[in-house]
Amino acid sequence: MVLKLLKKERLLSFLERLMQKFLLVAPVREGNLTVYRPVKAAAEVAVDAPKSVVPPKEWFFPQTEEIYRYATSKENLVLEENVLAPPAVLFGVRPCDLRSFQVLDAVFLQEPADRYYAARRENTLLIGMSCNTACPECFCTAYGISPLKGTGADIHLTDIGTAYLVEALTPKGEEIVLQDPEFYEEKVAGIDEALRAKEQALTAEFAVQVAVTDLPAKMAALFNHPYWEELSRRCLGCGICTYVCPTCHCFDITDENRGNTGKRLRCWDACLFRDYTLHTSGHNPRHALHQRLRNRFFHKLKYNLDRYGIEGCVGCGRCVALCPVNIDIREVIATVRGLQV
Amino acid sequence: MKEITESLRREAARLLNEGVELFIGYAAGTRPACARPFFVTKPEEVTGLVFDPFCVPNLVKYILRHADKKVAVVVKGCDRAAVDRLVAERHLDRARITLVGVPCGGMLARERVLAELGPNPRIEAVEDRGPSFVLRVRGEERTFEKRKFLMEKCLGCTRNNPAGVDVMVGKEAPPVADPEYDPLKEIRAIEALPAAERAAFWEKVFGRCLRCYACREVCPACSCTECTFEQAVPGWQQGATWISKAKSLPDNYHYHLIRAFHVAGRCAGCAECERVCPVGIPLMLLNRKLAADIASLFGETEEDPCGALCVYSLADPDEFE
Amino acid sequence: MKVANPLLPQPATIIDIIQETGDVKTFRVVLDDPDAMAAWRHRPGQTAMVSVFGVGEAMFCLASSPTSRDWIEFSIRRAGKVTTAIHQLEPGAKIGVRGPYGNSFPVEAMRGNDLLVIGGGIGLAPLRPLVNFMIAPENRKDYGNIEIIYGARSYGDLCYKEEVFRTWPETPGVTVWTTIDAPEEGWEGHVGFVPAYVAEIKPAPENKFVAICGPPVMIKFTLKELEKLGFKEEQIYTTLEMRMKCGIGKCGRCNIGAKFVCRDGPVFNLAALKELPPEY
């Protein structure tokens, strides 16, 4: 691992240098929102922007993507695959979202690997950014994530006042850092203690401390508990929690047709939607809203762990902050852990 | 707000004892300055009920899910209008519902209040003092002038004491409307823009729609059991649907404009669509514009719960062209 | 590094269409790339995604025998938008195929045992490759007797009539019982529902595997009869249908608990199925 310091005033040149070789995808401000998108100039990057509503998974798994085009005629069928994966840097990814890529990797890179996701993942250099502030809805530490650690990133930056601590965590990251030694200064003593203090201060801002011990076993025993129906009474059945979730990966595949040619698209889908599991026959295995809501929580808190060995929640708090009727996964976790089996 | 909350709990307990099977009100949420829909079936659970200026959700739509039950529901003035529409359209049987009206001193805009108090305040009490709300936070009183901190929908509200309810709790609230508030100001500003800039404005806001359909799911005027956007087109188009699942500008436009027209004349102005939108699309601009247009074309329709676009009359002098 | 794209179908051509019943057709399909066709292997019970471009994609069980090298077959009932579009196609039409997907009937574990096949209507489709695999000359010696109980609403609703009434009964060690729900002119066979017919036939449970597929209500009541006859849940296999989009365990919607039907199914034994939430 290479450790350096990057003076804050040099960040812009650091980004511009990256832009010579890579497409820079970074947080920018659009009105009151933070969104990750390709930037034309490094100055557009909103380094200290609050957490994005739509998580940066969007870069690897866009809400709508053309997977191939087709042209049909009586004798012929031509399929033209469309895998877009330019060399890119995804900059400013928060530790919770960095973890989400490990969760998504388990799904999309498992054999047979998803070519679109795999290609973009491979061609993207990940630069993480420690959190400077915590939202009251954050609870990443419940999953062993530190808001100041860049696990999963190639390079990770942490604001230490006048400079960023730069950690190159992979050979890919080291190469980038070592190619421009003039940008950096050597790490000075005392930083580790300062970071520990900062971590404590940040996590103290979490409104709720969440513990997930024994949760999957507890969930399994409570599948038929009336709690899920009670919880679903206020659920709107909209797709907010799934669309802002950094680990939700469900999608639909549809055609957009123009005569004999068209595009096959992959679009995000949400397990809360009525037609998500609807069979052609009209039978719906999860016809009731409480079944769909329960499935979502089971997926996040149990199924993902059972299937891939990694929790399906990263504690980013987006669903908590954005649910219009205050369905709060932190409360769900605490309630389930407290229910009598 | 303590008195309203207490009398609400008393009334709820009474109604549940008198045969109401489900009482829909508000409970404190898990986040500061946030209340959530709360469903009470037993008199002993009424202690969870609250009413304060963060009880924003419109609860009327939940009645539709319990068509078979005797339901009582807490309504603010702005929520109240939705009931009439649903009754007029025969989605609801008025006799089955007990409307519990609350005098509303306006709803506080959560983000603006939190911007003043910090992200995670402990709000211990709320008091309505007419032109302002006083919040007690860590023993300290903080005053929020309504003119500055109410949600936009409240600034033009003239119906904050719901009429035609079965039970009214608390004392009548003083008017909340800000006489200087002009609901059409922003709309006129957009209308005054050159066409290209106007288009750019809508492209920007519709472009970011996630199509999570929260605006539809929360809307009491969106009462169709099957939404047109989920309906398959009949066989001759080989099962195409009216809208693609793709998040694209044309599809987003299509969704929002069709929805705006479907609720035109039926929108009760509760502004829930705008509140729930995770990406901040100013949907009430459309709804207010349509309401203003309908009023200028057909006259005020306040008394007609069905709304101008739902009325058919043989005496209509205009040809249907 | 170029990895194969599992979402990209292989171009294929419909070479023959067999009208099985009023609303079921069997489509005989050849992959356009001869190497891909030669390399195609599937196991009994597996599925594949069929594309009609411009309409969409849907998952169907592979109805052809795993030993067939020249073509693959899908038996498709006209029900929704993709199936309606497929039904409008004629021989020569171009479609897309990707697969095979999922697990299969445990033909290794079944070796040396007898097999009881119970099918209802189009539900025979996923069971047909199992029977044809076991009666293929190269495999026949590995398996014991095969009993097939097959029912449909009417004679016209029975699929694969050539096999059901000729090929299978004429194969040594294979017995076929057929039944229809209500009497009709010209039908001299058994009349009645499948569960009752199973109770009447009384198949013995010893050294036997059961493969069952059909309408949920038929399965439900047949399982009760099998239980009475002494069959254990571990002996009984069924195949599940779910709405699917990707077929490779990524799109999410075919989950039952932590299992994905497209990958961990579609074939489940009853004991395993009982461990899962009843969301299918």
mmCIF file of C-alpha atoms in Angstrom, chain A residues 67-68 70 72-77 79 81 83 107-116 122 223 249-253 255 257 264 266 269 275-280 283 285-286 291 294-295 303 306-308, chain C residues 1-12 51-57 79-80 92-96 98 241-243 245-246 248-253 255-260 263-264 277-280:
data_model
loop_
_atom_site.group_PDB
_atom_site.id
_atom_site.type_symbol
_atom_site.label_atom_id
_atom_site.label_comp_id
_atom_site.label_asym_id
_atom_site.label_seq_id
_atom_site.Cartn_x
_atom_site.Cartn_y
_atom_site.Cartn_z
ATOM 1 C CA ILE A 67 -27.845 -4.550 -24.248
ATOM 2 C CA TYR A 68 -28.078 -5.240 -27.959
ATOM 3 C CA TYR A 70 -31.519 -6.626 -33.495
ATOM 4 C CA THR A 72 -34.918 -9.241 -38.386
ATOM 5 C CA SER A 73 -35.974 -10.214 -41.851
ATOM 6 C CA LYS A 74 -37.579 -13.353 -43.195
ATOM 7 C CA GLU A 75 -34.226 -15.010 -43.851
ATOM 8 C CA ASN A 76 -31.987 -13.229 -41.450
ATOM 9 C CA LEU A 77 -31.496 -12.236 -37.879
ATOM 10 C CA LEU A 79 -27.803 -9.250 -33.324
ATOM 11 C CA GLU A 81 -24.100 -6.610 -28.941
ATOM 12 C CA VAL A 83 -21.084 -3.364 -24.391
ATOM 13 C CA VAL A 107 -24.473 -11.270 -8.092
ATOM 14 C CA PHE A 108 -23.193 -10.027 -11.418
ATOM 15 C CA LEU A 109 -19.749 -11.654 -11.511
ATOM 16 C CA GLN A 110 -20.943 -15.062 -10.411
ATOM 17 C CA GLU A 111 -20.774 -17.465 -13.354
ATOM 18 C CA PRO A 112 -22.096 -16.873 -15.909
ATOM 19 C CA ALA A 113 -20.787 -13.342 -15.379
ATOM 20 C CA ASP A 114 -22.814 -10.418 -16.613
ATOM 21 C CA ARG A 115 -20.787 -9.058 -19.485
ATOM 22 C CA TYR A 116 -21.983 -5.461 -19.225
ATOM 23 C CA GLU A 122 -12.927 -4.057 -15.031
ATOM 24 C CA PHE A 223 -41.365 -15.402 8.306
ATOM 25 C CA HIS A 249 -29.990 -5.469 -8.606
ATOM 26 C CA CYS A 250 -33.352 -6.572 -9.988
ATOM 27 C CA PHE A 251 -34.013 -5.794 -13.594
ATOM 28 C CA ASP A 252 -36.452 -6.282 -16.399
ATOM 29 C CA ILE A 253 -35.620 -6.944 -20.039
ATOM 30 C CA ASP A 255 -37.763 -4.659 -26.415
ATOM 31 C CA ASN A 257 -39.230 -2.034 -31.589
ATOM 32 C CA ARG A 264 -33.318 -4.880 -26.284
ATOM 33 C CA ARG A 266 -32.330 -3.822 -19.500
ATOM 34 C CA ASP A 269 -37.214 -3.198 -11.673
ATOM 35 C CA ASP A 275 -46.448 -6.907 -11.693
ATOM 36 C CA TYR A 276 -42.931 -7.909 -10.692
ATOM 37 C CA THR A 277 -43.698 -11.583 -10.100
ATOM 38 C CA LEU A 278 -47.028 -11.726 -11.913
ATOM 39 C CA HIS A 279 -47.313 -14.862 -14.058
ATOM 40 C CA THR A 280 -48.950 -14.792 -17.463
ATOM 41 C CA HIS A 283 -51.168 -16.195 -10.645
ATOM 42 C CA PRO A 285 -46.643 -15.769 -5.956
ATOM 43 C CA ARG A 286 -46.357 -12.518 -4.011
ATOM 44 C CA GLN A 291 -45.355 -10.503 0.866
ATOM 45 C CA ARG A 294 -41.256 -8.963 3.473
ATOM 46 C CA ASN A 295 -39.358 -10.339 0.515
ATOM 47 C CA TYR A 303 -31.305 -14.199 1.578
ATOM 48 C CA ASP A 306 -27.473 -17.149 2.703
ATOM 49 C CA ARG A 307 -26.740 -17.058 -0.972
ATOM 50 C CA TYR A 308 -23.560 -15.038 -1.304
ATOM 51 C CA MET C 1 -10.596 -10.431 -22.504
ATOM 52 C CA LYS C 2 -13.808 -11.314 -24.279
ATOM 53 C CA VAL C 3 -16.208 -13.294 -22.175
ATOM 54 C CA ALA C 4 -19.321 -14.846 -23.606
ATOM 55 C CA ASN C 5 -22.449 -12.778 -23.162
ATOM 56 C CA PRO C 6 -25.053 -14.885 -21.404
ATOM 57 C CA LEU C 7 -27.845 -12.426 -22.224
ATOM 58 C CA LEU C 8 -27.229 -12.576 -25.959
ATOM 59 C CA PRO C 9 -29.426 -15.192 -27.655
ATOM 60 C CA GLN C 10 -28.302 -17.454 -30.463
ATOM 61 C CA PRO C 11 -30.105 -16.910 -33.731
ATOM 62 C CA ALA C 12 -32.295 -19.898 -34.505
ATOM 63 C CA SER C 51 -36.905 -14.537 -27.978
ATOM 64 C CA VAL C 52 -39.305 -13.087 -30.474
ATOM 65 C CA PHE C 53 -37.555 -9.873 -31.359
ATOM 66 C CA GLY C 54 -39.726 -6.852 -30.937
ATOM 67 C CA VAL C 55 -41.996 -8.655 -28.512
ATOM 68 C CA GLY C 56 -39.806 -10.106 -25.829
ATOM 69 C CA GLU C 57 -38.355 -13.147 -24.242
ATOM 70 C CA ALA C 79 -51.226 -17.402 -23.036
ATOM 71 C CA GLY C 80 -49.432 -14.069 -22.964
ATOM 72 C CA GLY C 92 -38.630 -20.628 -41.358
ATOM 73 C CA ALA C 93 -39.163 -17.844 -38.839
ATOM 74 C CA LYS C 94 -36.155 -16.516 -36.971
ATOM 75 C CA ILE C 95 -36.139 -16.518 -33.202
ATOM 76 C CA GLY C 96 -33.483 -16.315 -30.508
ATOM 77 C CA ARG C 98 -30.332 -18.926 -25.012
ATOM 78 C CA GLU C 241 -42.625 -22.128 -13.176
ATOM 79 C CA MET C 242 -41.851 -18.531 -12.296
ATOM 80 C CA ARG C 243 -41.729 -15.267 -14.120
ATOM 81 C CA LYS C 245 -36.175 -12.312 -17.202
ATOM 82 C CA CYS C 246 -32.513 -13.282 -17.173
ATOM 83 C CA ILE C 248 -29.007 -16.727 -14.875
ATOM 84 C CA GLY C 249 -29.816 -15.707 -11.313
ATOM 85 C CA LYS C 250 -29.354 -11.973 -11.623
ATOM 86 C CA CYS C 251 -32.655 -10.277 -12.402
ATOM 87 C CA GLY C 252 -34.115 -11.336 -9.056
ATOM 88 C CA ARG C 253 -37.773 -12.082 -9.660
ATOM 89 C CA ASN C 255 -36.607 -16.186 -6.032
ATOM 90 C CA ILE C 256 -38.278 -18.439 -3.518
ATOM 91 C CA GLY C 257 -36.476 -17.555 -0.335
ATOM 92 C CA ALA C 258 -32.770 -17.515 -1.101
ATOM 93 C CA LYS C 259 -33.197 -19.882 -4.068
ATOM 94 C CA PHE C 260 -33.518 -18.759 -7.644
ATOM 95 C CA ARG C 263 -30.540 -21.563 -11.323
ATOM 96 C CA ASP C 264 -31.342 -23.723 -8.319
ATOM 97 C CA PRO C 277 -41.363 -20.064 1.811
ATOM 98 C CA PRO C 278 -44.645 -20.826 0.045
ATOM 99 C CA GLU C 279 -44.133 -18.098 -2.534
ATOM 100 C CA TYR C 280 -44.476 -19.945 -5.815
#
